[in-house]
PDB file of C-alpha atoms in Angstrom:
ATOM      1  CA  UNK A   1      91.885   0.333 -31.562  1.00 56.00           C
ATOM      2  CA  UNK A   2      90.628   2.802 -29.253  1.00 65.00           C
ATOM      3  CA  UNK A   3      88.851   5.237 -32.465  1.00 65.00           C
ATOM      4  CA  UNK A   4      87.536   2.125 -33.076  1.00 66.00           C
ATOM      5  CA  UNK A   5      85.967   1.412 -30.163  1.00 66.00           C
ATOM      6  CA  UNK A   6      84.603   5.188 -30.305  1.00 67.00           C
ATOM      7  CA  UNK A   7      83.436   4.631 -33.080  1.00 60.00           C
ATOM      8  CA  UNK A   8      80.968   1.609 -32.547  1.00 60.00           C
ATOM      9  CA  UNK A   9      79.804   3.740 -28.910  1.00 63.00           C
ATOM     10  CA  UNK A  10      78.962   6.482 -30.824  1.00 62.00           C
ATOM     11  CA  UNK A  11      77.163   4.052 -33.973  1.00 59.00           C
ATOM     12  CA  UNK A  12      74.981   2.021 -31.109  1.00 59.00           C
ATOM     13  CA  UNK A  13      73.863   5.084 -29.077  1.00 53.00           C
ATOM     14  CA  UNK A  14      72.844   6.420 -32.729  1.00 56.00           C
ATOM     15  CA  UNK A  15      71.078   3.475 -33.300  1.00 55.00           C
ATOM     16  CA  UNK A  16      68.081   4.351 -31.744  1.00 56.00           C
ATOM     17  CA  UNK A  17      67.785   8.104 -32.026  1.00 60.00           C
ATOM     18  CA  UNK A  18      64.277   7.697 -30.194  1.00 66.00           C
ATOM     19  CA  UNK A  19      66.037   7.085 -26.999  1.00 72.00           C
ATOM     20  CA  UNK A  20      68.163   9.474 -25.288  1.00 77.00           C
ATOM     21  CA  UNK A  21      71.225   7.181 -23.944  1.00 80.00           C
ATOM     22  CA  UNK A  22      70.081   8.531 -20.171  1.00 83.00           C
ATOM     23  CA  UNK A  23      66.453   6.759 -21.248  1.00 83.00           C
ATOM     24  CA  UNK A  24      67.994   3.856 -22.625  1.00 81.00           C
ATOM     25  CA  UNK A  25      69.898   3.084 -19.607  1.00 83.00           C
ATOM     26  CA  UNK A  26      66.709   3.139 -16.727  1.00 84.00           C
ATOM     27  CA  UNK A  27      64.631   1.145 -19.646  1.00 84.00           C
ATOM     28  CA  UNK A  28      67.745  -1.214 -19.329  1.00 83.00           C
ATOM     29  CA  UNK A  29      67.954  -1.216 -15.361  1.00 83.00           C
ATOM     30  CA  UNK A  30      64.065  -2.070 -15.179  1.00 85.00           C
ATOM     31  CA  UNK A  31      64.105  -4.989 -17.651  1.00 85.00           C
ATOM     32  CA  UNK A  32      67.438  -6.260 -15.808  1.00 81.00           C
ATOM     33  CA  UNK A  33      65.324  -6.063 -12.347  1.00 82.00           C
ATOM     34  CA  UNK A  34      62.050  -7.057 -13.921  1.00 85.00           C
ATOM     35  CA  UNK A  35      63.938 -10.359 -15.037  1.00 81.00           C
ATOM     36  CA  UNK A  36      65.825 -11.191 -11.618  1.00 79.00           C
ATOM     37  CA  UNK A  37      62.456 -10.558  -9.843  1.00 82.00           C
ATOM     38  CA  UNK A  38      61.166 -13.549 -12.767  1.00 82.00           C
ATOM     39  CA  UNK A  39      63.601 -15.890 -11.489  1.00 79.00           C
ATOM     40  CA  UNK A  40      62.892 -15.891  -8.011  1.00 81.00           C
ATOM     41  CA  UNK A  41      59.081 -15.908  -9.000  1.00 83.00           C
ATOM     42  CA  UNK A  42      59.536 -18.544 -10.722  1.00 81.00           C
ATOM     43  CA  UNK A  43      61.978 -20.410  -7.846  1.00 77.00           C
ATOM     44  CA  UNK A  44      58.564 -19.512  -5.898  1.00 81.00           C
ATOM     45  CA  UNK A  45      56.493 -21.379  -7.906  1.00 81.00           C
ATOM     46  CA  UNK A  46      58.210 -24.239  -8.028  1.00 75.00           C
ATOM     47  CA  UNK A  47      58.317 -24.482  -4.075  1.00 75.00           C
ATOM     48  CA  UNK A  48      54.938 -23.856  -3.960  1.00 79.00           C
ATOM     49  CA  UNK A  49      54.008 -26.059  -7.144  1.00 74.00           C
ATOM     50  CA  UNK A  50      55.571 -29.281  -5.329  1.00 70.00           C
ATOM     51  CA  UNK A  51      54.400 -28.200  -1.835  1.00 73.00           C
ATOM     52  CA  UNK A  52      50.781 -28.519  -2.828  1.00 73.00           C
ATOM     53  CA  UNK A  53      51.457 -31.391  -5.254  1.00 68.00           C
ATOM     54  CA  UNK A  54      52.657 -33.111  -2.539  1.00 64.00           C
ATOM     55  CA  UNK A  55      49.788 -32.267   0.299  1.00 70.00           C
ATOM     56  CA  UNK A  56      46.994 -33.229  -2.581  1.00 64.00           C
ATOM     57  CA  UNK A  57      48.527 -36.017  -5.226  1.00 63.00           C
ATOM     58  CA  UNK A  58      47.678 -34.034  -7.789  1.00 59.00           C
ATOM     59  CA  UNK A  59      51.196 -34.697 -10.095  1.00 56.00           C
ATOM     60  CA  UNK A  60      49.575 -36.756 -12.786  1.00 58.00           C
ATOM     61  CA  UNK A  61      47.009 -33.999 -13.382  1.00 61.00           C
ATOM     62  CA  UNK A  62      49.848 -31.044 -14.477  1.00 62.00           C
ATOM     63  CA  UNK A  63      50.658 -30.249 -17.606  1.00 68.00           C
ATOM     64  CA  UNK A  64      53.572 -32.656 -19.416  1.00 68.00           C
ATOM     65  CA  UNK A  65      56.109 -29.174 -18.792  1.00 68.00           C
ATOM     66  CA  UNK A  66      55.482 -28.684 -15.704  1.00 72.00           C
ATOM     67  CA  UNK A  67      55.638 -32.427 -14.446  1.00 71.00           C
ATOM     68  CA  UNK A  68      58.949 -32.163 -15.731  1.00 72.00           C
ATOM     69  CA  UNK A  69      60.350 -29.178 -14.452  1.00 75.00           C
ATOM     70  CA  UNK A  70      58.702 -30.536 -11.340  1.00 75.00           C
ATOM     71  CA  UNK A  71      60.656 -33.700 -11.652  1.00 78.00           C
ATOM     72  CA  UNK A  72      63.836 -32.169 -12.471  1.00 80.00           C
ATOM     73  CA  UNK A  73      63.892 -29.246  -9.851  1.00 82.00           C
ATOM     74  CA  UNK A  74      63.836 -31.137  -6.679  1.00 84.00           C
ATOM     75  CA  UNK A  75      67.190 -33.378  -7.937  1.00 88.00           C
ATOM     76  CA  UNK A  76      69.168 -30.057  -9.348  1.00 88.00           C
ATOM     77  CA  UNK A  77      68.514 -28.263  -6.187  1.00 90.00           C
ATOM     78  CA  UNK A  78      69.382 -30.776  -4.403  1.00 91.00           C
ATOM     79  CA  UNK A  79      72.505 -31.629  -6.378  1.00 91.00           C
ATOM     80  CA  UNK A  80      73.470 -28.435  -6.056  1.00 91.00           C
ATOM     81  CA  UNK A  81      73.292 -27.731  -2.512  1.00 92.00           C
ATOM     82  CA  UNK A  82      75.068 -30.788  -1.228  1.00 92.00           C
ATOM     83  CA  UNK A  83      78.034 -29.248  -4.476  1.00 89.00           C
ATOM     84  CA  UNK A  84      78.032 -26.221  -2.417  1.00 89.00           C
ATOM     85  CA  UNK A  85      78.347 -27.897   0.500  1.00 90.00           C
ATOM     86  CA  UNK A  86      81.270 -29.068  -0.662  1.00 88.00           C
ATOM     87  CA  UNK A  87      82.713 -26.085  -1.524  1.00 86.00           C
ATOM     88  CA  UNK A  88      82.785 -24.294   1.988  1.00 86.00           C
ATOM     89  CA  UNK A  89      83.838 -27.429   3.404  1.00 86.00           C
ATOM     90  CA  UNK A  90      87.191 -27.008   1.565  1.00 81.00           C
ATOM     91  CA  UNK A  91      87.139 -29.640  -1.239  1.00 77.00           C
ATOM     92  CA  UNK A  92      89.035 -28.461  -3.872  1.00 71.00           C
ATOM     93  CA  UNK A  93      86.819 -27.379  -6.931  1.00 70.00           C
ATOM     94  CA  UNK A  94      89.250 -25.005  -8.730  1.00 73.00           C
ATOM     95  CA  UNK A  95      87.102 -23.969 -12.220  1.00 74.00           C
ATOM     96  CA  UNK A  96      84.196 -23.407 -10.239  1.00 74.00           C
ATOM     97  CA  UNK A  97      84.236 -22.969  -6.845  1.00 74.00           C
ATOM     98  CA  UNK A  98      84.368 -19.254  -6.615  1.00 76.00           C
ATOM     99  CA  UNK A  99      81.073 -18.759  -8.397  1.00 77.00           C
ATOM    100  CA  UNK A 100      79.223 -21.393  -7.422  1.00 82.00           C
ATOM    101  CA  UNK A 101      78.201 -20.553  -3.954  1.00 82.00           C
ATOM    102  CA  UNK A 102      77.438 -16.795  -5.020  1.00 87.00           C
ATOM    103  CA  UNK A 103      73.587 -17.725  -5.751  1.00 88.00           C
ATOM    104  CA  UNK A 104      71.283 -19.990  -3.655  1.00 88.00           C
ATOM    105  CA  UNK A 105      70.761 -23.616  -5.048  1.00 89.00           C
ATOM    106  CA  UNK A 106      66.837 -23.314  -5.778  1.00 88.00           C
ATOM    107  CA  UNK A 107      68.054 -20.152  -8.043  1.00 88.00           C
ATOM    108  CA  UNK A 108      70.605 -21.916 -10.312  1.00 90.00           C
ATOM    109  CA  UNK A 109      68.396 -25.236 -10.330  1.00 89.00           C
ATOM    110  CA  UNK A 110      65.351 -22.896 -11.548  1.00 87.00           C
ATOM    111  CA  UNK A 111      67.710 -21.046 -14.303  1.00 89.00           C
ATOM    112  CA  UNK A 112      69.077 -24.475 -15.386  1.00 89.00           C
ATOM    113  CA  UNK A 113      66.051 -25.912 -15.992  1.00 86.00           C
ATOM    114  CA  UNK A 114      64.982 -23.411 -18.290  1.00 85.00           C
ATOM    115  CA  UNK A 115      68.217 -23.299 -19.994  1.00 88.00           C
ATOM    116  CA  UNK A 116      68.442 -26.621 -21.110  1.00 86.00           C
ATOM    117  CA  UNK A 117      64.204 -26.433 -21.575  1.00 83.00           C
ATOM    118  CA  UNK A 118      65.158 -23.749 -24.178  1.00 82.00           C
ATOM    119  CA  UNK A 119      68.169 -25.085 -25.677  1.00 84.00           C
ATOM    120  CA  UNK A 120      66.308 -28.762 -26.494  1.00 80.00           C
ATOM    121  CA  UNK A 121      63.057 -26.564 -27.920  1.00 78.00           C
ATOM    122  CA  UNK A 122      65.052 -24.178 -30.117  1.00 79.00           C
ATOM    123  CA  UNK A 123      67.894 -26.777 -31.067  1.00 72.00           C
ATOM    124  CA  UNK A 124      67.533 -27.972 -34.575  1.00 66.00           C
ATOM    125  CA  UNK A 125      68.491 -32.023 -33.375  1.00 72.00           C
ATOM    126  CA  UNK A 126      65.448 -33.252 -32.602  1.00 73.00           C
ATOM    127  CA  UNK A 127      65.647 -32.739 -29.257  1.00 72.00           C
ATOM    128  CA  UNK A 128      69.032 -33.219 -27.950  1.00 78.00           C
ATOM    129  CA  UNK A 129      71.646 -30.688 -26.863  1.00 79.00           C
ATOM    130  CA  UNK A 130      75.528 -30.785 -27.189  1.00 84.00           C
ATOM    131  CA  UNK A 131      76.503 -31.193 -23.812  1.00 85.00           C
ATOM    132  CA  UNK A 132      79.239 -28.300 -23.972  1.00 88.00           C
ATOM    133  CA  UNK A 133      76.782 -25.455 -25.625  1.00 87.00           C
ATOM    134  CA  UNK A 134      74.412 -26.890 -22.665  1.00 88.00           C
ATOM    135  CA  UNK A 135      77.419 -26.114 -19.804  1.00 88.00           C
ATOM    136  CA  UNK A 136      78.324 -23.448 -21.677  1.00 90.00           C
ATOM    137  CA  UNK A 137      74.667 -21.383 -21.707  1.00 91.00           C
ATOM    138  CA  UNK A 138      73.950 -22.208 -18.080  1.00 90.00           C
ATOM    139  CA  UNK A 139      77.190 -20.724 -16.975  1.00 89.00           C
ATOM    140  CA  UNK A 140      76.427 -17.446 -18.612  1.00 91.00           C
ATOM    141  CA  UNK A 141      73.174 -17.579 -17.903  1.00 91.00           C
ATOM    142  CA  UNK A 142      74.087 -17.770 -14.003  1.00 90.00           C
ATOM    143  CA  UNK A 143      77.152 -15.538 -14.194  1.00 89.00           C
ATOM    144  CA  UNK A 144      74.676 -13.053 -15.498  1.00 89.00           C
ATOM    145  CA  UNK A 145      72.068 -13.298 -12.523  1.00 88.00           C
ATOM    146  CA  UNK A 146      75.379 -13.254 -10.615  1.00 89.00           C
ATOM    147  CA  UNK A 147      75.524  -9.972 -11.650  1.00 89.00           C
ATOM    148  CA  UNK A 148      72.198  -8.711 -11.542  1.00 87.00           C
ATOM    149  CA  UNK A 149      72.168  -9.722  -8.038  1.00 85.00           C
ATOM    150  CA  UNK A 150      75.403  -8.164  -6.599  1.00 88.00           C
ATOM    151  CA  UNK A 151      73.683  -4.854  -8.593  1.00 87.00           C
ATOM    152  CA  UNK A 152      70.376  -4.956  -6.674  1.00 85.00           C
ATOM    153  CA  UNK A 153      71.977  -5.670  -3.598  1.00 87.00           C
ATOM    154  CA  UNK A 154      73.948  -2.788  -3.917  1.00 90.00           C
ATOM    155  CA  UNK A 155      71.481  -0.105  -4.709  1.00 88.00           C
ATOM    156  CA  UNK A 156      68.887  -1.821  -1.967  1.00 88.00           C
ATOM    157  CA  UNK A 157      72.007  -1.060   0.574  1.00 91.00           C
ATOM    158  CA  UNK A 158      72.541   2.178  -1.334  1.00 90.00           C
ATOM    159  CA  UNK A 159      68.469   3.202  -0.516  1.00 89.00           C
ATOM    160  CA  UNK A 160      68.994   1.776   2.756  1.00 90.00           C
ATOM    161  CA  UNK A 161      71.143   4.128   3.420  1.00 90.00           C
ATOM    162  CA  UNK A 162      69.847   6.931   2.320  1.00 89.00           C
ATOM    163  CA  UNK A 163      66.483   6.130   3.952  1.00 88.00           C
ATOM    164  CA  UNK A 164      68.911   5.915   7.745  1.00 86.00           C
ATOM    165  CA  UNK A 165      70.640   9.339   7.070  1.00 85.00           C
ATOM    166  CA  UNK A 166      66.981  10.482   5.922  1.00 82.00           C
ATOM    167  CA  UNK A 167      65.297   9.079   9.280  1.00 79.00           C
ATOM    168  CA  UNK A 168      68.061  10.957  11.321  1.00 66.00           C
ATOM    169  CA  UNK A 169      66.477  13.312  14.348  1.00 51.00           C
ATOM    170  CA  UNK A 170      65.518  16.817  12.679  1.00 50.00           C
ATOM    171  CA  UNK A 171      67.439  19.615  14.754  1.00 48.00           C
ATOM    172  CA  UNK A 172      70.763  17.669  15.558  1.00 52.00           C
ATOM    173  CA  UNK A 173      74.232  18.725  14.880  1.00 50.00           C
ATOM    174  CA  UNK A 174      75.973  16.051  12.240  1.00 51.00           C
ATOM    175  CA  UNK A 175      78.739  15.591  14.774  1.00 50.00           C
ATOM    176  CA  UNK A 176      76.206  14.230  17.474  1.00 47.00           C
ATOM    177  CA  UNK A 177      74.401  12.036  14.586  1.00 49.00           C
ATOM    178  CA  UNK A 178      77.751   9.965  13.853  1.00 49.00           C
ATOM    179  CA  UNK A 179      78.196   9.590  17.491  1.00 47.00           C
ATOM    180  CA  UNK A 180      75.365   8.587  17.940  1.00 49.00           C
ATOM    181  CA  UNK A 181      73.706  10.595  20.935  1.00 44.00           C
TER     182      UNK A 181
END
């Protein structure tokens, strides 16, 4: 199984012979940021969106997407907090608890929105979407920004750190850096 494995490594990096695998792998680390930093523009927008629908009664005015994703993000995030909620306050919720406090509730309301947006667009029954496939794609979707997230956060605390031992005072022994004289 292993030479198999190999195998297929060696056959996807050759794929592309354009890319060197080193390339490949920033290109990949920019369009994995570039899409986490889409979400929480997007959560943004939302806030803002029903924030100044709100102040000016402008809702009947938006666009028939919008006034739905409008509609529908207030009662997910909602939903969703009070779920969490929930969760730290002990209830048992076995199959999902350990995930489902790991992003904010605006976040996972934003990403299932468009989930289930996409799924009913690009579904071929008029419309509808199998209720499993829907649970399904919104899990992986969110277990995927899951990821993303715990990645950023660790090379932010990674440049964080570097920038502290960086901004240390010029002339100092290491010894009286740690201690911090």
């Amino acid at each position: 199984m292993r030479k198999e494995e190999e195998h297929f490594s060696r056959r996807r990096l050759r794929a592309n012979p354009g890319i060197g695998s080193r390339k490949h792998r920033v290109l990949r680390r920019r369009q994995v940021k570039i899409e986490a930093e889409a979400w929480e523009l997007a959560t943004k927008e939302y806030k803002e969106l029903l924030k100044d629908m709100c102040e000016h009664k402008l809702a009947p005015n938006l666009p028939y997407m919008k006034s739905l994703f409008l509609g529908w993000f207030e009662p997910f995030r909602d939903a969703i907090a009070k779920e969490q909620e929930l969760i730290r306050t002990g209830k048992s919720r076995q199959g999902y608890a350990l995930y489902f406090d790991l992003l904010p509730a605006d976040k996972m309301s934003v990403i299932a929105m468009h989930q289930l947006a996409a799924m009913v667009m690009t579904g071929g029954q008029h419309g509808c979407a199998r209720v499993v496939t829907a649970a399904c794609m919104i899990g992986d979707a969110i277990e995927q920004e899951i990821r993303i997230h715990n990645i950023l956060e660790k090379t932010r605390k990674r440049k964080e750190k570097a920038n502290e031992s960086k901004n240390g005072v010029e002339g100092e022994s290491p010894a009286v850096k740690k201690k911090g004289y």
